[in-house]
Short mmCIF file of C-alpha atoms in Angstrom, two decimals:
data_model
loop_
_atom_site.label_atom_id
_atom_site.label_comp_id
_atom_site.label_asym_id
_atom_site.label_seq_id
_atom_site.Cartn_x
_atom_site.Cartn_y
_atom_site.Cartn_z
CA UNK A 130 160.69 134.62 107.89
CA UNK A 131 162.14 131.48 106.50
CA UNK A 132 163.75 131.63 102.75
CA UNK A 133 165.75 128.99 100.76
CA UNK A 134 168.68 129.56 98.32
CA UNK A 135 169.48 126.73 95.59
CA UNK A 136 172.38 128.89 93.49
CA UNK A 137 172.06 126.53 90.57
CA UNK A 138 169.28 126.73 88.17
CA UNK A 139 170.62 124.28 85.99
CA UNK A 140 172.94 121.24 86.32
CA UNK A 141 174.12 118.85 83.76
CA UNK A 142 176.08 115.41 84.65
CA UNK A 143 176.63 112.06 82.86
CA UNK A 144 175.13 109.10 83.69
CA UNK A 145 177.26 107.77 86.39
CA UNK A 146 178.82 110.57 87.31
CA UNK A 147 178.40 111.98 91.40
CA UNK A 148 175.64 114.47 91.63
CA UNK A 149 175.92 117.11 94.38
CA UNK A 150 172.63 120.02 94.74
CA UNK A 151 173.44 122.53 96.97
CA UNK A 152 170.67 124.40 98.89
CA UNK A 153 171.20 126.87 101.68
CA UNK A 154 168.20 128.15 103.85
CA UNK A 155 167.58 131.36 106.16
CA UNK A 156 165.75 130.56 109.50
CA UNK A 157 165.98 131.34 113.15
CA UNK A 158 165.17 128.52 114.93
CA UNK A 159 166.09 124.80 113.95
CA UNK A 160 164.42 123.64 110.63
CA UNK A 161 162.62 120.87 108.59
CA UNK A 162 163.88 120.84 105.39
CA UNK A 163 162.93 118.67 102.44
CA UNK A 164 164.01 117.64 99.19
CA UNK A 165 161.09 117.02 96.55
CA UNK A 166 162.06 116.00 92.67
CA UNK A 167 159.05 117.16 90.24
CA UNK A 168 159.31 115.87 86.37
CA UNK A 169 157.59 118.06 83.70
CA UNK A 170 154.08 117.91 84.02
CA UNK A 171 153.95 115.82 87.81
CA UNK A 172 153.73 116.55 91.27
CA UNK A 173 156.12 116.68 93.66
CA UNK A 174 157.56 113.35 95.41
CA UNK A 175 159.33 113.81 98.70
CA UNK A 176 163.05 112.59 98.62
CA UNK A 177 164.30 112.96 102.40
CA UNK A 178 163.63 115.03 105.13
CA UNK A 179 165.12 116.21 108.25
CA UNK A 180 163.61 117.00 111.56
CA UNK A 181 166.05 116.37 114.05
CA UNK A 182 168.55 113.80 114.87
CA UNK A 183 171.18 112.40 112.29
CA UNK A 184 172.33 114.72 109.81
CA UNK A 185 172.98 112.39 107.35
CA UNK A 186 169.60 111.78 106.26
CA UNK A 187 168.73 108.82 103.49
CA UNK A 188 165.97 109.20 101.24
CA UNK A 189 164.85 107.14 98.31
CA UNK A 190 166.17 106.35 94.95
CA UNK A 191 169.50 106.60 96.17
CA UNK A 192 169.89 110.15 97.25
CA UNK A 193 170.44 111.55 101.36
CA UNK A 194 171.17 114.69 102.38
CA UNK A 195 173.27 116.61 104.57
CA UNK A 196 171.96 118.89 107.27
CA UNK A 197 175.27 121.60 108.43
CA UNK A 198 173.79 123.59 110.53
CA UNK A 199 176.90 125.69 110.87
CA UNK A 200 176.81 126.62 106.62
CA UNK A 201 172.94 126.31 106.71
CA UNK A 202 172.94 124.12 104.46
CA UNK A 203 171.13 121.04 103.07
CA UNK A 204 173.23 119.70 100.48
CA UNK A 205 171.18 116.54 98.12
CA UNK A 206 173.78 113.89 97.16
CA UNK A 207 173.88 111.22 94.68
CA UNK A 208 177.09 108.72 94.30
CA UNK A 209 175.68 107.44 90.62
CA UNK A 210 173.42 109.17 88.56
CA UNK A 211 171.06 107.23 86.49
CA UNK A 212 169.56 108.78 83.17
CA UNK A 213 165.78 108.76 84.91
CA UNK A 214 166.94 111.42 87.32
CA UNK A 215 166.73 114.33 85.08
CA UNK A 216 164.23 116.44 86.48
CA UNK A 217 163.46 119.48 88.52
CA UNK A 218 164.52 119.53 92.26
CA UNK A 219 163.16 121.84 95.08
CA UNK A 220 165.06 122.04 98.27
CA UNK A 221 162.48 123.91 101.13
CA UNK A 222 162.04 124.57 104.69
CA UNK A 223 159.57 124.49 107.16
CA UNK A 224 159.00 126.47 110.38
CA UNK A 225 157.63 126.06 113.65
CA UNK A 226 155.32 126.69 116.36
CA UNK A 227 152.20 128.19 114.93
CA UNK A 228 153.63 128.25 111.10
CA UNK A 229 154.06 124.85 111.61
CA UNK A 230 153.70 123.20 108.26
CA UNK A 231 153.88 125.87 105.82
CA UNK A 232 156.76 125.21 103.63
CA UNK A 233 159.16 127.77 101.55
CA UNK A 234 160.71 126.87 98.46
CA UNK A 235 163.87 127.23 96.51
CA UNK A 236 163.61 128.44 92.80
CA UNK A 237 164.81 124.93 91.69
CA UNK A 238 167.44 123.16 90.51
CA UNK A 239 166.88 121.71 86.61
CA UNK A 240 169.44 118.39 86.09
CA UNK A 241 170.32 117.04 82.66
CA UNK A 242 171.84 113.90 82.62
CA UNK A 243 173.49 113.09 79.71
CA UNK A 244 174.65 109.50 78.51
CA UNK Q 106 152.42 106.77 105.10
CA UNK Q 107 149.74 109.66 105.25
CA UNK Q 108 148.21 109.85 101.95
CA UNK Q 109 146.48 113.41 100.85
CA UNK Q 110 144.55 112.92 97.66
CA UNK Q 111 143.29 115.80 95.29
CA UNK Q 112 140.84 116.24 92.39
CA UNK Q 113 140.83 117.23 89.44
CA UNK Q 114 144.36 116.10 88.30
CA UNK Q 115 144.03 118.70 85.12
CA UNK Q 116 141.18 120.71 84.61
CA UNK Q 117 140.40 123.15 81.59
CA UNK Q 118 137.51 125.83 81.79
CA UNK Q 119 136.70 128.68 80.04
CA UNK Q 120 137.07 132.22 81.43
CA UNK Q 121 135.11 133.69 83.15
CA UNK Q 122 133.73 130.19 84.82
CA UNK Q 123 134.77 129.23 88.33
CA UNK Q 124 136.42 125.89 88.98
CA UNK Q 125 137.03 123.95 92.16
CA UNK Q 126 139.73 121.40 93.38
CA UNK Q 127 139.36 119.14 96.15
CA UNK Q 128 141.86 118.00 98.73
CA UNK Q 129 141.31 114.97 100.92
CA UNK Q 130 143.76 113.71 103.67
CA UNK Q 131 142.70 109.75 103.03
CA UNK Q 132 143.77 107.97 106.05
CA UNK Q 133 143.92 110.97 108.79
CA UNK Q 134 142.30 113.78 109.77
CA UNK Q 135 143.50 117.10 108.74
CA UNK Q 136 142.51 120.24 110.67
CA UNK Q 137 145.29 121.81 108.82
CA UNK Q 138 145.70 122.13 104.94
CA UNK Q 139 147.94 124.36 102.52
CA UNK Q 140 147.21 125.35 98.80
CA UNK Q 141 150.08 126.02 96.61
CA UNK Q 142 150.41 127.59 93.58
CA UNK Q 143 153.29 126.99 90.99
CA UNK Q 144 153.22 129.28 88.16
CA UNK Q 145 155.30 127.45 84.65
CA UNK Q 146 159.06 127.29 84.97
CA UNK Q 147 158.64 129.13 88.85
CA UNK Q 148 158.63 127.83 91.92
CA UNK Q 149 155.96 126.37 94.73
CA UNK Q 150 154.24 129.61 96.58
CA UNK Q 151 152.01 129.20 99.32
CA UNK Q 152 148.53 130.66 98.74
CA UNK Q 153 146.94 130.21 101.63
CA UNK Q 154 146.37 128.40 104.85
CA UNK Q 155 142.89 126.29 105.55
CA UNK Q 156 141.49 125.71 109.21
CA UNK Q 157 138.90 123.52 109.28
CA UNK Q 158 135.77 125.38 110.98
CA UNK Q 159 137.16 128.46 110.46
CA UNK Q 160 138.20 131.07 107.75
CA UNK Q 161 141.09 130.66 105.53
CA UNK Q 162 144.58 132.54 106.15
CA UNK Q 163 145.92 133.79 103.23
CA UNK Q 164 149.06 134.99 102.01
CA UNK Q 165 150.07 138.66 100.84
CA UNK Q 166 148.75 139.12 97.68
CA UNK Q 167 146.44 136.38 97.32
CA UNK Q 168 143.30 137.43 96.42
CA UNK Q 169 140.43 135.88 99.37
CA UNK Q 170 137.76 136.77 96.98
CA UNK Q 171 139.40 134.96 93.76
CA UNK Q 172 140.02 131.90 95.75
CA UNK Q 173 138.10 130.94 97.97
CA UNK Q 174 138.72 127.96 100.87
CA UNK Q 175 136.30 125.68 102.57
CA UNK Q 176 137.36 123.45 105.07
CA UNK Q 177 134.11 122.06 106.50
CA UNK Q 178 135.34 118.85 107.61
CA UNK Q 179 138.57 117.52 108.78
CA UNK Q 180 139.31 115.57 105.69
CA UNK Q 181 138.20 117.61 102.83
CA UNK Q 182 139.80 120.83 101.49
CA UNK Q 183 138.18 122.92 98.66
CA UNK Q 184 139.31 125.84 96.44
CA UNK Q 185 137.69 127.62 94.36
CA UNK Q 186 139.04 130.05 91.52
CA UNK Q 187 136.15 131.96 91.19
CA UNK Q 188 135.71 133.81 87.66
CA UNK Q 189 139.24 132.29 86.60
CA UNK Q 190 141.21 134.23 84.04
CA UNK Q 191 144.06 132.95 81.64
CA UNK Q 192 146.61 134.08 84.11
CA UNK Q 193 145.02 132.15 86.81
CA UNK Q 194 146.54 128.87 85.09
CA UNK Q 195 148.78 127.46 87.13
CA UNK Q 196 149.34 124.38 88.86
CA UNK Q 197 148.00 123.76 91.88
CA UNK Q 198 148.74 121.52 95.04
CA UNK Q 199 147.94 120.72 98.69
CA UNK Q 200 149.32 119.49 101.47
CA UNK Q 201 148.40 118.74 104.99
CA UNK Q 202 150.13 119.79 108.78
CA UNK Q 203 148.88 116.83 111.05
CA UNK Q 204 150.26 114.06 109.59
CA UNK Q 205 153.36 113.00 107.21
CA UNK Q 206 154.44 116.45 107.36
CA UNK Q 207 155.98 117.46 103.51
CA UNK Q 208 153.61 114.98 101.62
CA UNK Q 209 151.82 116.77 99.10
CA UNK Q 210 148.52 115.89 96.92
CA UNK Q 211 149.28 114.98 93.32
CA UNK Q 212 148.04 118.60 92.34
CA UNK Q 213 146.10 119.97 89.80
CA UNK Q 214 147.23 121.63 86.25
CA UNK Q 215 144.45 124.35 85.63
CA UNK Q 216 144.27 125.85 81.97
CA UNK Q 217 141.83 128.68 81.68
CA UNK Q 218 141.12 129.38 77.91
#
């Protein structure tokens, strides 16, 4: 069975400042993985998302992702973060053949941008 | 992109009563959906798995008879908390397999008072 790690429950930058959420996932075959950001209240909006191909996967508002298949990991990146990105992210994974779809979930990662 | 709608966006009811949410894939059809529940301040969990024509798969510890799934045509999704209780509220979200795999419905906060 597929799980996902995010180690950080709770990260707090300045505006500006480089933003780096790590998230680390358990699965035997290759993955999907996705980032989602989820503000109090809302649903979830897909960021990236990697299937195959380039690692260095863009997404919107800014922020890509790293796929290292060697750390299992699938690191979110910002170079500049603006004062509208504080909210909760969710790094998760998604299998194959006939779980095809189903997605597993990190606990979260809260950011606080400060001025 | 593949756009999966759902309905109610919030929903309050009292306990005791049994409240459904709908999930429509908009532009596609979707022989495959998946409820989610997020409890406050947790994570996403998946609840269950819906086949359209056929019976739901659910997850350990998900109650079949609580929530029920109906997936009688390949662009609709229902559940249905059946005699919800306070600790039933929760937020809850879809998504579908066939298309635009990872895009979610815009869920549904349910508060059972």
């Amino acid at each position: 069975a597929q799980s996902v790690t995010q180690p950080d429950i709770h990260i707090t930058v300045s505006e500006g400042a480089s933003l780096e959420l790590r998230c680390n996932y358990s699965y035997g075959a290759t993955p999907y993985l996705f980032w989602y950001v989820q503000s109090p209240g809302q649903g979830l909006q897909l960021l990236l998302k990697y299937f195959s191909g380039d690692t260095l996967v863009q997404g919107i508002k800014g922020f890509e992702a790293e796929f290292k298949r060697s750390q299992s990991s699938f690191n979110l990146r910002k170079p500049s973060v603006h004062w509208s990105d504080a909210a909760e992210y969710f790094c998760a994974v998604g299998a194959g053949g006939t779980s095809y779809g189903k997605l597993t979930f990190g606990q979260g990662t809260i950011l606080t941008v400060h001025p | 992109g593949a756009v999966v709608s759902q309905h109610p966006s919030w929903v309050i009811c009292k306990s005791g009563t049994s409240v459904k949410i709908e999930c429509r894939s908009l532009d596609f059809q979707a022989t495959t959906m998946f409820w989610y529940r997020q409890f406050p301040k947790q994570s996403l969990m998946l609840m269950a798995t819906s086949n359209e024509g056929s019976k739901a798969t659910y997850e350990q510890g998900v109650e079949k008879d609580k929530f029920l799934i109906n997936h009688a045509s390949l662009t609709l999704s229902t559940l249905t908390v059946t005699s919800a209780h306070p600790e039933d509220s929760s937020f809850y979200i879809c998504s579908a397999r066939d298309r635009d795999l990872g895009t979610f419905g815009s869920g549904t906060r349910l508060t059972v008072v």
